[in-house]
mmCIF file of C-alpha atoms in Angstrom:
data_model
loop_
_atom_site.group_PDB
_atom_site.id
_atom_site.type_symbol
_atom_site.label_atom_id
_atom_site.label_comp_id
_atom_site.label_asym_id
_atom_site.label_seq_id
_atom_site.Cartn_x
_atom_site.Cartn_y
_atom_site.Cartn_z
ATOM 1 C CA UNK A 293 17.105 21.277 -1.372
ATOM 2 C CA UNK A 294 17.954 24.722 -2.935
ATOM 3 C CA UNK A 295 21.231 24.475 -0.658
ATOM 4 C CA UNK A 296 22.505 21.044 -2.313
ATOM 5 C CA UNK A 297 21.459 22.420 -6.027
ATOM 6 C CA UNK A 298 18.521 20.258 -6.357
ATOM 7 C CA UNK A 299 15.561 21.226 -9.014
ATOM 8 C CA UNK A 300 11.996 20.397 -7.181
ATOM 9 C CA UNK A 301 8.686 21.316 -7.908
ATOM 10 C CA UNK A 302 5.886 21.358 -6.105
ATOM 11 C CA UNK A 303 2.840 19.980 -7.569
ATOM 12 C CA UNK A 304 -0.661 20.034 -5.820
ATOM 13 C CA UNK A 305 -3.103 16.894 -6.346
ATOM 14 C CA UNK A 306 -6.489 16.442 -5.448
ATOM 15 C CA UNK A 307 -6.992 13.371 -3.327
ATOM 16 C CA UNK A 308 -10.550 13.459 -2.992
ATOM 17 C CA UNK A 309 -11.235 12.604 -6.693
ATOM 18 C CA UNK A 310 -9.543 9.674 -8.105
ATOM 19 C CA UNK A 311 -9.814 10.829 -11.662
ATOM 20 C CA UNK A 312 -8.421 14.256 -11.180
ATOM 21 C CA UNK A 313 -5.528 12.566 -8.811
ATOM 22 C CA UNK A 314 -4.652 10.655 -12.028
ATOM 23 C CA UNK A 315 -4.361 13.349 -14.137
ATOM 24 C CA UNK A 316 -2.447 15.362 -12.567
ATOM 25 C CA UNK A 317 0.178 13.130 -12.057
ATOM 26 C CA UNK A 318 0.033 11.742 -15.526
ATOM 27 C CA UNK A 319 0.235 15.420 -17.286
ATOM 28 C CA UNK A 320 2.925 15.675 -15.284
ATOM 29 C CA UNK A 321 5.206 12.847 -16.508
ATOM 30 C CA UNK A 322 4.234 13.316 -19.792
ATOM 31 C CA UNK A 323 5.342 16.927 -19.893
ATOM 32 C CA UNK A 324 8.665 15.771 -18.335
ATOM 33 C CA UNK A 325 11.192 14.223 -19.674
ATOM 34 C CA UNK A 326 12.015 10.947 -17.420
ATOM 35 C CA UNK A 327 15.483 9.794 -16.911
ATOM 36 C CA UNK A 328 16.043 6.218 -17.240
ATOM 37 C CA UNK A 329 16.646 5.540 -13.472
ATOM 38 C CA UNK A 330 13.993 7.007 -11.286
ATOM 39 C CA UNK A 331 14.096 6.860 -7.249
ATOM 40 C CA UNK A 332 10.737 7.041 -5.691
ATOM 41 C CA UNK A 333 10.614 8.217 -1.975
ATOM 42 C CA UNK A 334 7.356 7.107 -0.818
ATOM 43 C CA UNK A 335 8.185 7.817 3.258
ATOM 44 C CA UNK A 336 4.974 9.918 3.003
ATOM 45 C CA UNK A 337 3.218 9.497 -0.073
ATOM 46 C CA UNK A 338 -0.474 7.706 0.309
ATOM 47 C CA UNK A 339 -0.118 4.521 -1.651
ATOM 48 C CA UNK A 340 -3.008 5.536 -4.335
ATOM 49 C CA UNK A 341 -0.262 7.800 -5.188
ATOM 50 C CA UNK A 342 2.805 5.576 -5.170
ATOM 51 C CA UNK A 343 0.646 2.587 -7.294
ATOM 52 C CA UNK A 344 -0.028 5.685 -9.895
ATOM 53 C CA UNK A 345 3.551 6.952 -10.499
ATOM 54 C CA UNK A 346 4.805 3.519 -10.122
ATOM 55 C CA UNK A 347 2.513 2.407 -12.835
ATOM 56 C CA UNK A 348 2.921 5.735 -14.687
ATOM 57 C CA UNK A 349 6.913 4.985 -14.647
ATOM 58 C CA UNK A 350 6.376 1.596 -15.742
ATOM 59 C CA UNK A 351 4.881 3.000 -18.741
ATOM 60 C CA UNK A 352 7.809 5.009 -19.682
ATOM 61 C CA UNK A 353 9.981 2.222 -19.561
ATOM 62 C CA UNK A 354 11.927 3.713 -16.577
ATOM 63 C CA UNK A 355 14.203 1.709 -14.139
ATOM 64 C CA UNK A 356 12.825 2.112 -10.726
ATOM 65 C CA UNK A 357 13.619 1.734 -6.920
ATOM 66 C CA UNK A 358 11.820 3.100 -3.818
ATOM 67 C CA UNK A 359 13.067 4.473 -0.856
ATOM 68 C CA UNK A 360 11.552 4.839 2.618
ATOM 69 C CA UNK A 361 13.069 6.350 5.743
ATOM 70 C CA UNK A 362 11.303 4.278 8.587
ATOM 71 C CA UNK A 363 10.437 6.391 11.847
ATOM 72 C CA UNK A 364 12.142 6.536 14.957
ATOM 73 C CA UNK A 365 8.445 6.679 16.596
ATOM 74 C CA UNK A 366 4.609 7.105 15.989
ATOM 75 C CA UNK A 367 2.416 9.352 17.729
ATOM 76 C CA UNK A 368 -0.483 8.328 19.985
ATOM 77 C CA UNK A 369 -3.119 7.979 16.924
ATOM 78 C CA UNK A 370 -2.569 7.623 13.240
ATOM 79 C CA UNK A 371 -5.721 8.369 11.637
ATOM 80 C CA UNK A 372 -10.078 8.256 12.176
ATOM 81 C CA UNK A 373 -12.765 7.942 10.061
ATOM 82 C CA UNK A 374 -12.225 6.065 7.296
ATOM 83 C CA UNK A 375 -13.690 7.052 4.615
ATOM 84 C CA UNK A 376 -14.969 4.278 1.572
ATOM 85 C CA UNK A 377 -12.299 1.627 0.496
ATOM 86 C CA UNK A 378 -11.446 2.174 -2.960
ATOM 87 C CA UNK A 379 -9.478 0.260 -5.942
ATOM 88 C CA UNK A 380 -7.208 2.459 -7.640
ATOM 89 C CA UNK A 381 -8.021 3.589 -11.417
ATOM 90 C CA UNK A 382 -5.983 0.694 -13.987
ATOM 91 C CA UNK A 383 -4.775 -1.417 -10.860
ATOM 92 C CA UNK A 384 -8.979 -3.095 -10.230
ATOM 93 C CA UNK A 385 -8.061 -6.144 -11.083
ATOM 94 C CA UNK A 386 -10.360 -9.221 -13.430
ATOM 95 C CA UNK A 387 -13.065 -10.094 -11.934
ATOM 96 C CA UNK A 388 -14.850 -13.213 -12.458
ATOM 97 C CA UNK A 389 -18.711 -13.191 -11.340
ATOM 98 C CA UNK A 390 -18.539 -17.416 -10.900
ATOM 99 C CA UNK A 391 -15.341 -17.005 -8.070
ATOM 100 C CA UNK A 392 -16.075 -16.384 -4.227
ATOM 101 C CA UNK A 393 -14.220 -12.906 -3.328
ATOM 102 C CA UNK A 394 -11.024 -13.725 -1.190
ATOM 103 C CA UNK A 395 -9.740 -10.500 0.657
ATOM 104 C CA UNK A 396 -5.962 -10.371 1.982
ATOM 105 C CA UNK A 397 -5.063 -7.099 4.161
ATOM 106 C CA UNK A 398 -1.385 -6.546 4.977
ATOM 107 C CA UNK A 399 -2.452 -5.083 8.931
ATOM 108 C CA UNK A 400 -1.138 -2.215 10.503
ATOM 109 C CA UNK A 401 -1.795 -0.024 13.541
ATOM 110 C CA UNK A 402 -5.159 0.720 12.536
ATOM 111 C CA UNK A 403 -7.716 -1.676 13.332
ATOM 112 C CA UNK A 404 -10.725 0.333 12.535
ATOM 113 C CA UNK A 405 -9.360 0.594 8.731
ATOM 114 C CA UNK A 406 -9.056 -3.014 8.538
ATOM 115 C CA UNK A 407 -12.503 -3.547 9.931
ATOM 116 C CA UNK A 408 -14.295 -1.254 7.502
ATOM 117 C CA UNK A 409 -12.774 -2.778 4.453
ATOM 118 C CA UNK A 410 -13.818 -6.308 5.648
ATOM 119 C CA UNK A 411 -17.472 -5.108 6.592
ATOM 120 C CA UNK A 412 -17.227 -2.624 3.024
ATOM 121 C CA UNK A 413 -16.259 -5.921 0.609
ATOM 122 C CA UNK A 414 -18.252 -8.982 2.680
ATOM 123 C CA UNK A 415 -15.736 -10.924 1.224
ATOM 124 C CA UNK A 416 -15.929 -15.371 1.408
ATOM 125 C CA UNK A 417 -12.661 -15.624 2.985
ATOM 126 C CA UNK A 418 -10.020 -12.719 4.299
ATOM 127 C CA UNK A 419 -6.526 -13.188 4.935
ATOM 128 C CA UNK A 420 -4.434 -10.909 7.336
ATOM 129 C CA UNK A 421 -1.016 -10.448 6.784
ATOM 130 C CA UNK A 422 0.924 -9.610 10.285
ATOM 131 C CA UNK A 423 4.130 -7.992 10.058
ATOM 132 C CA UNK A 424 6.774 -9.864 12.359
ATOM 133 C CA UNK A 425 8.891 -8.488 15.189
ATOM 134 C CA UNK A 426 8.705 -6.180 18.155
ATOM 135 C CA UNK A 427 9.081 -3.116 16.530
ATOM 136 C CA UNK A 428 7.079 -0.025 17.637
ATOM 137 C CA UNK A 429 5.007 -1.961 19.972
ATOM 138 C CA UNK A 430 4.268 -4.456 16.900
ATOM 139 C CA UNK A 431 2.588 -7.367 19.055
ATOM 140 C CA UNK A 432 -0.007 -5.242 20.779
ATOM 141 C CA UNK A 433 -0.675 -2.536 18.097
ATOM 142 C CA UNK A 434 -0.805 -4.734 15.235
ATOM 143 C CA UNK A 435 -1.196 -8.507 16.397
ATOM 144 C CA UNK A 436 -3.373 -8.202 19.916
ATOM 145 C CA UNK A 437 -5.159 -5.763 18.225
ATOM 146 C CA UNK A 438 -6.621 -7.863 15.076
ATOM 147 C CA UNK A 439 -7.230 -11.241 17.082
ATOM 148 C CA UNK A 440 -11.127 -10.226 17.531
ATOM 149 C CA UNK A 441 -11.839 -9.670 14.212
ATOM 150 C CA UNK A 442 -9.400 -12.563 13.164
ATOM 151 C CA UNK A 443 -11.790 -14.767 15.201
ATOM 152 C CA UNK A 444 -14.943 -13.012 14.157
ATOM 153 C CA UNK A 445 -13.932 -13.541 10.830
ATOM 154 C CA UNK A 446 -12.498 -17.067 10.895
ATOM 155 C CA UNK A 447 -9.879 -15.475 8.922
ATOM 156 C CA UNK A 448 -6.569 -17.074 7.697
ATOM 157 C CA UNK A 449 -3.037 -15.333 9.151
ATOM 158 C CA UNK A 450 0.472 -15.165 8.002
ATOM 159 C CA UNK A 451 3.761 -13.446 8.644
ATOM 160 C CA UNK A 452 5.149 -11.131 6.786
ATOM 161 C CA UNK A 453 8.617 -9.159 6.822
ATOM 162 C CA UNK A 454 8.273 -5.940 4.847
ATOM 163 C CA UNK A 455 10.846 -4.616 5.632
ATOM 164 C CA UNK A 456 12.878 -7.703 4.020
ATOM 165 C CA UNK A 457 14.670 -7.642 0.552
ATOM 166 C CA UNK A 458 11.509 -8.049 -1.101
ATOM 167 C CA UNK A 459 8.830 -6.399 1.294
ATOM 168 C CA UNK A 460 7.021 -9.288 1.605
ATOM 169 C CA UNK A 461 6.538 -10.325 -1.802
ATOM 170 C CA UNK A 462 7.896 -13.746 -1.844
ATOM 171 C CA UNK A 463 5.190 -14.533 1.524
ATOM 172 C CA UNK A 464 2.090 -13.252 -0.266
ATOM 173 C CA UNK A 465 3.062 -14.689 -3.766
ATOM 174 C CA UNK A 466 2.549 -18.109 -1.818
ATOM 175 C CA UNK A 467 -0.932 -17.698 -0.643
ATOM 176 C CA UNK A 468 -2.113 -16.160 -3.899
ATOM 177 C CA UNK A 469 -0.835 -18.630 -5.956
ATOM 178 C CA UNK A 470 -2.877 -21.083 -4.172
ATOM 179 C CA UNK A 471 -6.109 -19.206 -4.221
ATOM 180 C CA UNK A 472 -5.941 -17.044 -7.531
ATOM 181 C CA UNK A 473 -7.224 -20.120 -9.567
ATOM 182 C CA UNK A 474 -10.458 -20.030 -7.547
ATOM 183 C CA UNK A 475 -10.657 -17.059 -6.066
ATOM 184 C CA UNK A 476 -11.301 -13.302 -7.201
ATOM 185 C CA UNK A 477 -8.289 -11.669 -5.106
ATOM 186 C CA UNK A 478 -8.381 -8.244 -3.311
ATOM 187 C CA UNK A 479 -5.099 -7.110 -1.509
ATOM 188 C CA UNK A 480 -4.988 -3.992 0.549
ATOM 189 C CA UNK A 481 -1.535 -2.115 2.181
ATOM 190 C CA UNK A 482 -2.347 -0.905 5.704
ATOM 191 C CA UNK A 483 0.890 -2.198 7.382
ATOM 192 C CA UNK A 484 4.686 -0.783 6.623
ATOM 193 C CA UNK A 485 4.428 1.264 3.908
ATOM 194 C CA UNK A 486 6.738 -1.373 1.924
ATOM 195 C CA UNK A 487 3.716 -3.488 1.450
ATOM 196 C CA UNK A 488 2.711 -0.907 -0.838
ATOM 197 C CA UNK A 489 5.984 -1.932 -2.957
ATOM 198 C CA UNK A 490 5.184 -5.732 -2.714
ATOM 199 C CA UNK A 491 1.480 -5.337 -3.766
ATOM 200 C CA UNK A 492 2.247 -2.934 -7.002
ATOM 201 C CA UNK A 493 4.582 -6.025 -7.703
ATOM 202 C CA UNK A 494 2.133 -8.444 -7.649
ATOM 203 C CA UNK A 495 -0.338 -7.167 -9.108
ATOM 204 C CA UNK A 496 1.930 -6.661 -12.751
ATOM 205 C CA UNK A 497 2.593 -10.153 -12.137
ATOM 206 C CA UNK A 498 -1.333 -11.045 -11.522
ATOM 207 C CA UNK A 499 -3.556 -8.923 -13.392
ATOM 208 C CA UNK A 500 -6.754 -10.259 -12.405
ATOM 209 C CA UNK A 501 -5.517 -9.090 -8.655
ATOM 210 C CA UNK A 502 -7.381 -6.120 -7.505
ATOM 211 C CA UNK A 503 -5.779 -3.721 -4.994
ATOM 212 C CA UNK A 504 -7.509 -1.901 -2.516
ATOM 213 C CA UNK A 505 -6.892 1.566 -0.424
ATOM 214 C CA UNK A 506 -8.861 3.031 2.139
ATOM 215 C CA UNK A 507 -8.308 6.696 2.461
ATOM 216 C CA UNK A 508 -8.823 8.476 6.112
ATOM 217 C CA UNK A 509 -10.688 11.661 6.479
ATOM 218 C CA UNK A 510 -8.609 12.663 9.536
ATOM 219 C CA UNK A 511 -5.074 12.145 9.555
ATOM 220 C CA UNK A 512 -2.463 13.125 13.112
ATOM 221 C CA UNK A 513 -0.523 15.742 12.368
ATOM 222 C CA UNK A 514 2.206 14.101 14.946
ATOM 223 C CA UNK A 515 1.790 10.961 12.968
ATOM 224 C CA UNK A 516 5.772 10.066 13.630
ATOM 225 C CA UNK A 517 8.247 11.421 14.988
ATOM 226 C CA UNK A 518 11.938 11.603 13.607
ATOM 227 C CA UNK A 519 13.682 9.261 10.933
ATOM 228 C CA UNK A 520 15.213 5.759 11.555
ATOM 229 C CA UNK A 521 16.750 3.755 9.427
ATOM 230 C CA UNK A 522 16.273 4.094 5.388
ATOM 231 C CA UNK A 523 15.813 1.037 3.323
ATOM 232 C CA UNK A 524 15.923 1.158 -0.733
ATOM 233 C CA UNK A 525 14.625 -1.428 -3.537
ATOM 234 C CA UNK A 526 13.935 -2.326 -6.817
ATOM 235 C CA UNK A 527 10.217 -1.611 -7.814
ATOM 236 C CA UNK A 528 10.531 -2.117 -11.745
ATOM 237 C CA UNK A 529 14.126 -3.692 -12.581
#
């Protein structure tokens, strides 16, 4: 970066406590001055982290897109042991103690992550959101992988495309349009990291929708390898 004449800084958060996570990226912003157009590159940011500067952005009136550089592959394992599902500070949703709990999980490669967030929230109905195609083994990492627990569950499915013009918005707004008015609605980003986009989204549109991240305590190192094609969006037009 110090080749092309690019200003960074480097600034150290501590992702164990929610609180001081949010802090530290909010004295940050405020002791900036943001530009009106602000491009987010959340290839390898944790989501807790995108939702917060996304929101924090939002705040400051900024124009806003996202870019991610997809992979060319993944390594053997993403992560273990997940540690306790969490909602983000300011993006917890309404809830409403007369409404059953209706859980929607955008899947990904990590089954175990998806199971402990069911089996964390006991939720009345869940909803898994499978991302289409054949990409990076897609059909047995993502959809063979999720039918026992999509069975043990009795659990609703629908396709998704996040990598599409509007990662995946347009597919979820449909299901929680039918279920917000009786259900108190939990959405959680554990497939393409666009979801993350789509969900932020949504829940400005919805406020009563809650999201949900579940942070791993052990993460590969060789997590992916290379970088594929980029894609770039609007966040907060």
């Amino acid at each position: 970066m110090a080749e092309k004449n690019i200003e960074y800084r480097l600034e150290g958060v501590d992702f164990s406590s929610q609180s001081s996570c949010w802090k530290t990226i909010k004295n940050y912003f405020d002791s900036q001055k943001i530009g009106k157009n602000v491009l987010v590159d959340i290839t390898t940011m944790p989501r807790e982290i995108i939702w917060y500067i996304f929101l924090l952005l939002k705040q400051k009136k900024a124009t806003v897109q996202y870019l991610y550089h997809k992979p060319d592959k993944y390594g053997d394992w993403l992560t273990e042991d997940t540690d306790v599902p969490r909602f983000p500070l300011k993006l917890s949703g309404l809830s409403d103690i007369s409404k059953e709990t209706f859980l929607i999980i955008v899947t990904g490669y990590d089954y175990a992550r998806a199971e402990q967030i069911c089996n964390y929230f006991e939720p009345d109905l869940v909803c898994f959101a499978i991302q289409s195609g054949k990409q990076f083994n897609n059909t047995t990492l993502n959809l063979e992988a999720h039918k026992s627990l999509i069975k043990e569950l009795d659990a609703l499915t629908i396709d998704i495309d996040c990598y599409g013009g509007d990662c995946g918005e347009s597919q979820l707004s449909k299901i929680i349009e039918e279920y917000i008015p009786s259900h108190n609605l939990i959405l959680a980003s554990l497939g393409p990291k666009q979801s993350a986009v789509a969900l932020f989204r949504l829940a400005m549109q919805y406020p009563e929708i809650a999201l949900c991240y579940a942070p791993s305590k052990k993460i590969n190192m060789q997590y992916s390898f290379g970088c594929g094609e980029s894609f770039r969006g609007p966040v907060i037009p």
